[in-house]
Coordinates of C-alpha atoms and ligand atoms in Angstrom, one line a residue:
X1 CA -20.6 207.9 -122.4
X2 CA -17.3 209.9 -123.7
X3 CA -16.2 210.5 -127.3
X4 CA -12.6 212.0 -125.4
X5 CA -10.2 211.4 -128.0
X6 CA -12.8 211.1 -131.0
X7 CA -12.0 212.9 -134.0
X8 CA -15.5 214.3 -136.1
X9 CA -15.9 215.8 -139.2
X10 CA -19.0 217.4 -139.6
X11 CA -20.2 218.7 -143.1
X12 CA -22.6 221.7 -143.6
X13 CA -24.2 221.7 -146.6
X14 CA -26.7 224.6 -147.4
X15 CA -30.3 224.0 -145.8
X16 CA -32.0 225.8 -143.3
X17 CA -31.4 222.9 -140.8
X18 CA -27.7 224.2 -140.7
X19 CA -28.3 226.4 -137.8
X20 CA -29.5 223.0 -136.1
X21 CA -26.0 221.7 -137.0
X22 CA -24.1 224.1 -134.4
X23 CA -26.2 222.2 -131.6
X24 CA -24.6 219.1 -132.6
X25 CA -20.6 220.4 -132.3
X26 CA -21.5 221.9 -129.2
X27 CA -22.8 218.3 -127.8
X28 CA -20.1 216.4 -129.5
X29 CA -17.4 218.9 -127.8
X30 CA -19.2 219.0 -124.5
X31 CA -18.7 214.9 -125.0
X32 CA -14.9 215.6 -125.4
X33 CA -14.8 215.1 -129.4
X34 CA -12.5 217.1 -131.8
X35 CA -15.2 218.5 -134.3
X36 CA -13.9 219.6 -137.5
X37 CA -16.1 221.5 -139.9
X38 CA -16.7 221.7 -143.5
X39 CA -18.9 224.0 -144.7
X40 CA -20.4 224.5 -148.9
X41 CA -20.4 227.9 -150.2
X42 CA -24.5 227.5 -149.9
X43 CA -24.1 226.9 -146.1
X44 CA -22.3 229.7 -145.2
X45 CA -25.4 231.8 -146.6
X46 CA -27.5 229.9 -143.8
X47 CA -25.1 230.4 -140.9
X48 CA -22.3 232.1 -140.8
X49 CA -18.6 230.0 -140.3
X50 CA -17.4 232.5 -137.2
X51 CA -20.7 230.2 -135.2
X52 CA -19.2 227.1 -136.0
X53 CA -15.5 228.2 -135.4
X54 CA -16.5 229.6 -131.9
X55 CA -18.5 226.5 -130.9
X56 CA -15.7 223.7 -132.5
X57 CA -12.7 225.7 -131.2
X58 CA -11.3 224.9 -134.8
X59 CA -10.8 227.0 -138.2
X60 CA -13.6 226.4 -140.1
X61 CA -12.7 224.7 -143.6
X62 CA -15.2 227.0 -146.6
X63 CA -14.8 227.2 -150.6
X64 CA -14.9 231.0 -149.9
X65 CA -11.3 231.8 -151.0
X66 CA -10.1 228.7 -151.2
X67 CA -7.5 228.1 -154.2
X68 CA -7.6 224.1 -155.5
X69 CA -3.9 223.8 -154.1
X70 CA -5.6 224.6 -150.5
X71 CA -8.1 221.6 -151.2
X72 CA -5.6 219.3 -151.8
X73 CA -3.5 219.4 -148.8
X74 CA -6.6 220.3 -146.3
X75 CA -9.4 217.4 -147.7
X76 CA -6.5 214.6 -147.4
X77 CA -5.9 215.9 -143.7
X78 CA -9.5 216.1 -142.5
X79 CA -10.1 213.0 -144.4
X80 CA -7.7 210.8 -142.5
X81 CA -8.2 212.4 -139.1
X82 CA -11.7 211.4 -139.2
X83 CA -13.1 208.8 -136.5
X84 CA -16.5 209.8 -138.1
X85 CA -17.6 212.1 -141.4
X86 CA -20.8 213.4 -140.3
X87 CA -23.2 215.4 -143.3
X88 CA -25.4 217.2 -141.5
X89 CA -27.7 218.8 -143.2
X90 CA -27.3 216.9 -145.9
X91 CA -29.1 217.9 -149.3
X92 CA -30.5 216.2 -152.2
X93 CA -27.1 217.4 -153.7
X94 CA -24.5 216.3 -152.1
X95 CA -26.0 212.7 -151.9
X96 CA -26.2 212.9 -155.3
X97 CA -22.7 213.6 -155.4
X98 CA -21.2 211.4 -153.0
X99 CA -23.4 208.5 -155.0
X100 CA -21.6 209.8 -158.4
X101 CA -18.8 210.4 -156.9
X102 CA -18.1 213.9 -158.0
X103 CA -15.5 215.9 -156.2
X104 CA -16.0 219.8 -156.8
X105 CA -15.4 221.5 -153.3
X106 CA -13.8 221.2 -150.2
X107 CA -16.9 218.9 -148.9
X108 CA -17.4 216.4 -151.7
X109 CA -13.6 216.4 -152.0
X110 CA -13.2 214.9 -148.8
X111 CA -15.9 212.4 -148.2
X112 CA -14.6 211.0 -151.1
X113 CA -11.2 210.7 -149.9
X114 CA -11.9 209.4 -146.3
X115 CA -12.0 206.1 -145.2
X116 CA -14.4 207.1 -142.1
X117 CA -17.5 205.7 -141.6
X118 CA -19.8 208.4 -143.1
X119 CA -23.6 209.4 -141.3
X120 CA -25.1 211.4 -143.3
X121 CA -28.4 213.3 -142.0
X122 CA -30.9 214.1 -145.1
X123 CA -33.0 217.5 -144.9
X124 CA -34.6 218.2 -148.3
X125 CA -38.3 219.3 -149.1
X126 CA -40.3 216.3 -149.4
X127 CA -40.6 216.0 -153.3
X128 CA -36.7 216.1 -153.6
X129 CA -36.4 213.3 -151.0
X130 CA -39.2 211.1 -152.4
X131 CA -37.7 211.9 -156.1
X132 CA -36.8 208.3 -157.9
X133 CA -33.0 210.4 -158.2
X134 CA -32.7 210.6 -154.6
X135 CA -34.3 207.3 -153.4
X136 CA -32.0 205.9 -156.0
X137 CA -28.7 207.6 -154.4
X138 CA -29.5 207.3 -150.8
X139 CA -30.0 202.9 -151.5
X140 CA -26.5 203.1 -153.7
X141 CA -25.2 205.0 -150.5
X142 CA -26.9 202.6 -148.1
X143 CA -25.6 199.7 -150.3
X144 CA -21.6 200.9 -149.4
X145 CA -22.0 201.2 -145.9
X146 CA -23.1 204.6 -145.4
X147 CA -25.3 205.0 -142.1
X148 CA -28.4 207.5 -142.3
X149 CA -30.5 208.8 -139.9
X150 CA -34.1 210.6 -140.5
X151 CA -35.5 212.4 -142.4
X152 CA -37.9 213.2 -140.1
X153 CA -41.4 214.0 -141.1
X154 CA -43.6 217.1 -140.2
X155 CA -43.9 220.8 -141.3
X156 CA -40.9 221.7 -143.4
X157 CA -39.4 225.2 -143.7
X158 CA -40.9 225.6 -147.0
X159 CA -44.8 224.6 -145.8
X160 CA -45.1 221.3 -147.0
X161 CA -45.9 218.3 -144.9
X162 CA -43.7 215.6 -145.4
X163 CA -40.8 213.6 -144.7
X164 CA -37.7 215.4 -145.1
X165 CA -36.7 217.4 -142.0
X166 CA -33.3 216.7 -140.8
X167 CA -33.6 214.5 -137.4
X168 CA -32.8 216.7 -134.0
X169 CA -29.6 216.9 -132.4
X170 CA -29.6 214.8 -129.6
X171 CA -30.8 212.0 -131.9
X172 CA -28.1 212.7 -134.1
X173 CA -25.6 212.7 -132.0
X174 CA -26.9 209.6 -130.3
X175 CA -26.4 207.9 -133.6
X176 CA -22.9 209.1 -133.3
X177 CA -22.1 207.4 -129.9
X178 CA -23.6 204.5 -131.4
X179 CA -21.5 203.9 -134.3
X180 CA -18.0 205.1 -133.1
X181 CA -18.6 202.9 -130.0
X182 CA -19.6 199.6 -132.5
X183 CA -17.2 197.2 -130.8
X184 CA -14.6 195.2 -133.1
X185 CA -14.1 192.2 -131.1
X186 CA -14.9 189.8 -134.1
X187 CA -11.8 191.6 -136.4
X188 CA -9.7 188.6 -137.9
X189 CA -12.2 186.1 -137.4
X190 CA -14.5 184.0 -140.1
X191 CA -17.6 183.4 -139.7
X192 CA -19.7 181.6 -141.6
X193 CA -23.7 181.7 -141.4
X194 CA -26.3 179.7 -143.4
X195 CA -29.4 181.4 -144.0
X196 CA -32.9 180.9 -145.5
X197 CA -34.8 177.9 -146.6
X198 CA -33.7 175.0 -149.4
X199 CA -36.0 174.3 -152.1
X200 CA -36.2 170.3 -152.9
X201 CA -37.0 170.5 -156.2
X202 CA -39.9 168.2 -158.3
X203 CA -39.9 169.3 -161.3
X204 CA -38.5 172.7 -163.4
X205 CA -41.9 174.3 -162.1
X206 CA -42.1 173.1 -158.5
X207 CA -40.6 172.6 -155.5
X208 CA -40.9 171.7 -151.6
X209 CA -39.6 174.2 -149.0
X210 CA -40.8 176.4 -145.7
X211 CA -41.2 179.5 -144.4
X212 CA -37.9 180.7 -143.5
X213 CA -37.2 184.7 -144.8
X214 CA -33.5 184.6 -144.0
X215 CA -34.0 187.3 -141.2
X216 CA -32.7 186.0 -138.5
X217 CA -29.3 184.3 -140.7
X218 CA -28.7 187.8 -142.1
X219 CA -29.1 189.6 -138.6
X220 CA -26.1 187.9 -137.7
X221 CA -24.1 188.3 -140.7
X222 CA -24.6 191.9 -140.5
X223 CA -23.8 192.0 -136.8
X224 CA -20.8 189.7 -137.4
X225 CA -19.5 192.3 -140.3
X226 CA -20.3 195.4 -138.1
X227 CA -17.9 193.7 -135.4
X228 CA -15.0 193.2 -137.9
X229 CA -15.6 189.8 -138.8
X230 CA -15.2 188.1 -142.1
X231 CA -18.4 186.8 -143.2
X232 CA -19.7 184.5 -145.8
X233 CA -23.5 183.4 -146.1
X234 CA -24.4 180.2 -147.6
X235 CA -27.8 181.5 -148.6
X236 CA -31.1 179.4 -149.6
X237 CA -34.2 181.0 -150.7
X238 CA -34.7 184.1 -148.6
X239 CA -37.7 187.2 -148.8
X240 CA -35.5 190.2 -147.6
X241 CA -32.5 191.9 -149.2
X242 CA -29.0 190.6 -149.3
X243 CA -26.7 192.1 -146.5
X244 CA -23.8 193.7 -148.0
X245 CA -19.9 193.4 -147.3
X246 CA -20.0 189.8 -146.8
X247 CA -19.3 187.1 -149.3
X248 CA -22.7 185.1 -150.7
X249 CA -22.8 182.1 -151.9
X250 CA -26.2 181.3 -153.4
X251 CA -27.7 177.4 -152.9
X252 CA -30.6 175.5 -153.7
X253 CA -31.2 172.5 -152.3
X254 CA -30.5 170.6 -149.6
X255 CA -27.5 169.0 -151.0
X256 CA -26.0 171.8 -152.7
X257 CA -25.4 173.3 -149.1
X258 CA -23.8 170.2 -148.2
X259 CA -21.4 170.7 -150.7
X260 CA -21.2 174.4 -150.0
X261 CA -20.5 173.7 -146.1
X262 CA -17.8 171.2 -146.8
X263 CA -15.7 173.2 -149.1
X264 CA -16.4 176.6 -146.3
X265 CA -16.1 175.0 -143.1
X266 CA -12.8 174.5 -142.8
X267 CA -11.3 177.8 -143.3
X268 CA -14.0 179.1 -140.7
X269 CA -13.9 180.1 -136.9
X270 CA -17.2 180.2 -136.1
X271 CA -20.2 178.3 -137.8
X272 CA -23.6 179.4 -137.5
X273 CA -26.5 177.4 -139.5
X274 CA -29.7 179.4 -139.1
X275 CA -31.1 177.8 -142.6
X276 CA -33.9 176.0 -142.4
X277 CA -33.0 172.6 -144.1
X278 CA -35.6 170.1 -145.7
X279 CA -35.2 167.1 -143.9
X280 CA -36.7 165.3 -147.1
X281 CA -36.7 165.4 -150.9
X282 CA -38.7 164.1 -153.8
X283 CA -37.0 160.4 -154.8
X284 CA -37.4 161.8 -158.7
X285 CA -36.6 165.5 -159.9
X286 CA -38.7 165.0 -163.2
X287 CA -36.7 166.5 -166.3
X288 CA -40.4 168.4 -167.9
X289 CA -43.0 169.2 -166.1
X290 CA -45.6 166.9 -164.4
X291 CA -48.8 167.2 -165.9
X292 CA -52.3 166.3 -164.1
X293 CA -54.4 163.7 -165.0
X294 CA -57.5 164.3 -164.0
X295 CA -58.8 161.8 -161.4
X296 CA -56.0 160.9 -160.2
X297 CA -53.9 161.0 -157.1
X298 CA -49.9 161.9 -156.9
X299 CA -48.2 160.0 -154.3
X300 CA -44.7 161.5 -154.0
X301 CA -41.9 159.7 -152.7
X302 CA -40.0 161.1 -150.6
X303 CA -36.1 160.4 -149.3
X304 CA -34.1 161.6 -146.5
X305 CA -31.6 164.5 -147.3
X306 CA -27.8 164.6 -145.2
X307 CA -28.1 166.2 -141.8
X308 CA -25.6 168.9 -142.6
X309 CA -25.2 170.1 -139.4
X310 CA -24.4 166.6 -137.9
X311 CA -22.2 166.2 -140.7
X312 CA -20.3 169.7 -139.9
X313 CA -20.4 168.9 -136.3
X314 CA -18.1 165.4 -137.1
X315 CA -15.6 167.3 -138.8
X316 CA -15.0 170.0 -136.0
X317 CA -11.8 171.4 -135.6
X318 CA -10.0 172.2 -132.9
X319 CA -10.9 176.2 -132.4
X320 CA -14.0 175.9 -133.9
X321 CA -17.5 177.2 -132.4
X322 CA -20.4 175.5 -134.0
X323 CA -23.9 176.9 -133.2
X324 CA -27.1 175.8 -135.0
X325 CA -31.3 176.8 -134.5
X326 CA -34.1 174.9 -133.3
X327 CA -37.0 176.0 -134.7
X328 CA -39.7 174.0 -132.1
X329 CA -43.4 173.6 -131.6
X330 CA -43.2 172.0 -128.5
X331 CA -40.7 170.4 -125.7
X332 CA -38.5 172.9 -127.3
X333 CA -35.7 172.8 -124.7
X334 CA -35.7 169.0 -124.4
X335 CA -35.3 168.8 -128.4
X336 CA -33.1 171.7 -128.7
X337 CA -30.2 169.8 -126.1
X338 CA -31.2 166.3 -127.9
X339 CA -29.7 168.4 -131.0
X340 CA -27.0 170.4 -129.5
X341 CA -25.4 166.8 -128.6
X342 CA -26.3 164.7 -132.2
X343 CA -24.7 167.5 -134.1
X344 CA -21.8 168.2 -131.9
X345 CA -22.9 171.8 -131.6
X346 CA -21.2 174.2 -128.8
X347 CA -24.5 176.6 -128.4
X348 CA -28.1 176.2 -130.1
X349 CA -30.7 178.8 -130.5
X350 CA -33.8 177.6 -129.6
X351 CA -37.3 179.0 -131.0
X352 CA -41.2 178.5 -129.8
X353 CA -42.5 179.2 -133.1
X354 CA -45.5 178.8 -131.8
X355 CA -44.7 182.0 -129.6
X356 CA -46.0 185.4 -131.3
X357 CA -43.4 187.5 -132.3
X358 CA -40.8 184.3 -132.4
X359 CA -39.7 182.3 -135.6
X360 CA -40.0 182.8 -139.1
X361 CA -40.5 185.8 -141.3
X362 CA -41.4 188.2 -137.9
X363 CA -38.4 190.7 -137.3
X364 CA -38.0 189.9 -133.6
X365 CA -37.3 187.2 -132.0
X366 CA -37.5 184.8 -129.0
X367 CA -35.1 182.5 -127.8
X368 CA -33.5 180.0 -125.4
X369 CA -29.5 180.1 -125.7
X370 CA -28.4 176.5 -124.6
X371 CA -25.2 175.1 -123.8
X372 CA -24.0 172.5 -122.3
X373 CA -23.6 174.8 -119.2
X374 CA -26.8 175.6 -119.4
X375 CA -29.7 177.8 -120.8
X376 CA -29.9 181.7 -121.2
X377 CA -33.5 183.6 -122.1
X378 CA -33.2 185.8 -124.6
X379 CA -37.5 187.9 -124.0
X380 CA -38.7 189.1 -127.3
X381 CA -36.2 191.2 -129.3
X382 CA -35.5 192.6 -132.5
X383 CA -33.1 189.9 -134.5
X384 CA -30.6 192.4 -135.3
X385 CA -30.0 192.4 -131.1
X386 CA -30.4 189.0 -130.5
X387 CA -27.8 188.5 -133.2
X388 CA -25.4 190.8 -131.2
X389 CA -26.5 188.7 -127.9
X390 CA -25.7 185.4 -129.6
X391 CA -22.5 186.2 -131.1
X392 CA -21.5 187.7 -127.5
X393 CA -22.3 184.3 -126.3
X394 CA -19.8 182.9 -128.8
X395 CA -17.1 185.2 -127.5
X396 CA -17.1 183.9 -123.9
X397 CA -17.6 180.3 -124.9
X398 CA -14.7 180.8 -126.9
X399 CA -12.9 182.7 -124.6
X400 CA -14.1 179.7 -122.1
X401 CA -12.6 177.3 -124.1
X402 CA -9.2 179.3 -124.8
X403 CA -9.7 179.2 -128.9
X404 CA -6.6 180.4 -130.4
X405 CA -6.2 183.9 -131.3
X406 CA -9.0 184.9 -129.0
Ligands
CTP1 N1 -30.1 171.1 -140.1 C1 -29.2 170.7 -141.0 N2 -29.6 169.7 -141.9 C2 -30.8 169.2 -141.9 C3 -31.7 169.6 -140.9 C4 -31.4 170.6 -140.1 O1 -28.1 171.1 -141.0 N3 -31.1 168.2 -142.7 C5 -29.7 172.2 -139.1 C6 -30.4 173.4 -139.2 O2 -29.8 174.4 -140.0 C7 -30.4 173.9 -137.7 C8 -30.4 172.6 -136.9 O3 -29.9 171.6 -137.8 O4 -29.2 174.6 -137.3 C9 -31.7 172.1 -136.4 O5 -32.7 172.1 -137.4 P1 -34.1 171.5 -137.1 O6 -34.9 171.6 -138.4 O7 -34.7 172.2 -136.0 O8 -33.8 170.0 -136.6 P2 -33.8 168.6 -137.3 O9 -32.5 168.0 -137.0 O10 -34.2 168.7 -138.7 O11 -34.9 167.9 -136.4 P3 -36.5 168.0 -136.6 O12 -36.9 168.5 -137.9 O13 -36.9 166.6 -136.4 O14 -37.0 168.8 -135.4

C-alpha cells in the first residue's frame, strides 16, 4: 500500500496527544504522502513546529506571526491541495468550531475552505467528550460526511479513566489508507435502493408489517454513495438512522412504493429492492378506529398487493441492472432462482433467515449471490461489506453485459 502522490493536511490542535501527531507524518511520508501541517497557537506549546517541519520536509503553517493577509492566501492553498484534511489531535474546540463554522485562525480557516474529505481524531478529557455540546457537534459533523476515528478509552493525561484518548498512529493512519483509497467506480451512475418494511394499514391506529430494520437497504446506499454514485432510497418503515447524502423518499405502504418505483425507475442505472414488501393488505382501511366487542372474533380480509419487483422487472431498459432479496426459510436457492426469473431480475441476494447472524435487524449478514451464471457465497459478514461485495458484483455483470457508459 502507497499514498505516492497523496497530498495530506494534518492539523495540530493543542492536546498532549500532539507529540503522537509527529508519528503519524513520519508514517504517512515513509508511505510517499506530501504532509502539510497546520498547527494552533495552543499546539505549538505542546510540541514545538521545528519537529513537525523536520519530519514533513515542509514549512510548518502557525498563527505565531501570522498577519490575516498571510491567512488568506496560505488557507486557500493548503485547502485545495488537500487529498485528505486530517485533525489530529483534535479538541473539544475545534469541533466546536468546525460544527459552527467559525473561522478564527489558520486551522479553522482552512477546514472550512477545503473541499477534502476531513478525519478528524478526537482527544479531550472524558467529561468534555461525553458533554451534550460535544456529542452534539461531533453527530452534526458526522451528519456532513466527516469521518472520525476513536476516542479511545483508558487512562487519560489528566488521570481520569474514560473515553477520550486520541486513537494510536498506526490506526490512524490505517484509516487514512482506507479512505483515500475508497474506490469511485460508481461516479455518474444512479442507483436506486428500496429499503425497510411497508406498513398495510387497518385503521388510523394499526397496521400489518414485518421485521425488516432497513440495514441491509441502507448498507448499500451508503456504499453506493461512498463509490460516487447517485443515490436515492425509497424508504419504508425502518429502526436505524437515515444515511445521509442520498435523496429519500419516504413510503408507506405497499402501493405507495409502487408509485414511487414507477416514477424512479426510469431515470436509474441500477435498481436494488432490499424492502421487504407485504404481499397482502387489509381489503378495508377503516376511516376511525376499530373498536372491540367483547366476545367476538375479527376476521380480516385480506387482498393481494402488486409485485413491484415483477412489475419493475417488465419495464427494464436496456442498460439497466435489476437486483432484488430473498429473504427464505427454507429451499432458499431453489426459491431465490424461481424469483430471479418471475421478476426479470439480473442478480438476487439470497438470505437463510433462519441462519444466526443472517436476515433481519442483525448487522451482518449471510448470503448466496445468484445469477443466471451461477451462485456466489458470501460467509457471514458485516452488511456494510457485503454491500460493497454486491455492488462489485453489479460492476462485472454490467461490465459483462457491456451497459453503456461502463
Ligand atoms: N417484492 C416486491 N413486491 C412484493 C413482494 C416482494 O417488490 N409484493 C420484492 C422484494 O423487495 C424482494 C423480492 O421481491 O426484492 C423478493 O421478495 P420476497 O418477499 O422474498 O418474495 P415474494 O415474491 O414475496 O415471494 P414469497 O413471499 O412467496 O417468498
Amino acid at each position: 500500500m502507497n499514498l505516492n502522490g497523496k497530498e495530506i493536511v494534518l492539523g495540530v490542535t493543542g492536546g498532549i496527544a500532539a507529540y503522537k501527531s509527529a508519528e503519524i507524518v513520519s508514517r504517512l511520508r515513509h508511505l510517499g504522502a506530501g504532509v502539510h501541517v497546520i498547527m494552533t497557537r495552543n499546539a505549538t506549546e505542546f510540541v514545538s513546529p521545528l519537529t513537525f517541519q523536520t519530519l514533513s520536509a515542509n514549512p510548518v503553517v502557525t498563527d505565531t506571526f501570522a498577519s490575516p493577509e498571510y491567512w488568506n492566501v496560505e488557507h486557500v492553498a493548503l485547502a485545495k491541495l488537500a487529498d485528505l484534511f486530517v485533525i489530529a489531535p483534535a479538541t473539544a474546540n475545534i469541533l466546536a468550531k468546525m460544527t459552527a463554522g467559525i473561522a478564527d485562525d489558520m486551522l479553522s480557516t482552512t477546514v472550512l475552505a477545503t473541499r477534502a474529505p476531513i478525519l478528524v481524531a478526537p482527544a479531550m478529557n472524558t467529561g468534555m467528550w461525553t458533554a451534550k455540546a460535544t456529542r452534539e457537534n461531533m453527530r452534526i459533523l458526522t451528519e456532513r460526511g466527516v469521518h472520525r476515528i476513536g476516542p479511545d478509552s483508558g487512562m487519560l493525561a489528566c488521570g481520569d479513566e474514560g473515553a477520550g484518548r486520541m486513537s494510536e498512529p498506526d490506526e490512524i493512519v490505517r484509516e487514512i489508507i482506507r479512505i483515500l483509497h475508497i474506490s469511485r467506480d460508481l461516479a455518474g451512475k444512479r442507483v436506486l435502493i428500496t429499503a425497510g418494511a411497508t406498513r398495510e394499514r387497518l385503521d388510523p391506529v394499526r397496521f400489518l408489517t414485518n421485521d425488516s430494520s432497513g440495514k441491509m437497504g441502507f448498507a448499500l446506499a451508503e456504499a453506493a454513495r461512498d463509490r460516487g454514485a447517485e443515490v436515492t432510497v425509497v424508504c419504508g418503515n425502518v429502526s436505524v438512522p437515515l444515511p445521509n447524502g442520498v435523496r429519500i423518499i419516504a413510503i408507506e405502504s405497499a402501493l405507495d412504493l409502487l408509485d414511487a418505483m414507477m416514477a424512479e425507475c426510469p431515470s436509474n442505472d441500477i435498481i436494488i429492492q432490499a424492502a421487504a414488501v407485504a404481499d397482502y393488505r387489509p381489503e378495508k382501511v377503516a376511516e376511525t378506529k376499530i373498536k372491540k366487542k367483547s366476545g367476538e372474533q375479527i376476521i380480516l380480509k385480506l387482498v393481494e398487493n402488486p409485485d413491484i419487483a415483477k412489475a419493475v422487472g417488465e419495464r427494464k431498459a436496456a442498460g439497466q441492472t435489476l437486483v432484488g432479496f430473498a429473504a427464505e426459510t427454507d429451499h432458499v436457492n431453489e426459491n431465490a432462482q424461481q424469483k430471479l426469473r418471475k421478476k426479470n431480475l439480473d442478480m438476487i441476494v439470497a438470505n437463510d433467515v433462519t441462519q444466526k447472524g443472517a436476515g433481519f435487524n442483525s448487522d451482518t449478514n449471510i448470503a448466496t449471490l445468484i445469477t443466471a451464471e451461477g451462485c456466489i457465497e458470501e460467509p457471514l459478514q458485516s452488511k456494510r461489506k457485503l454491500a460493497d461485495s454486491i455492488l462489485d458484483h453489479i460492476l462485472m455483470l454490467r461490465q459483462k453485459s457491456g451497459s453503456p457508459s461502463d
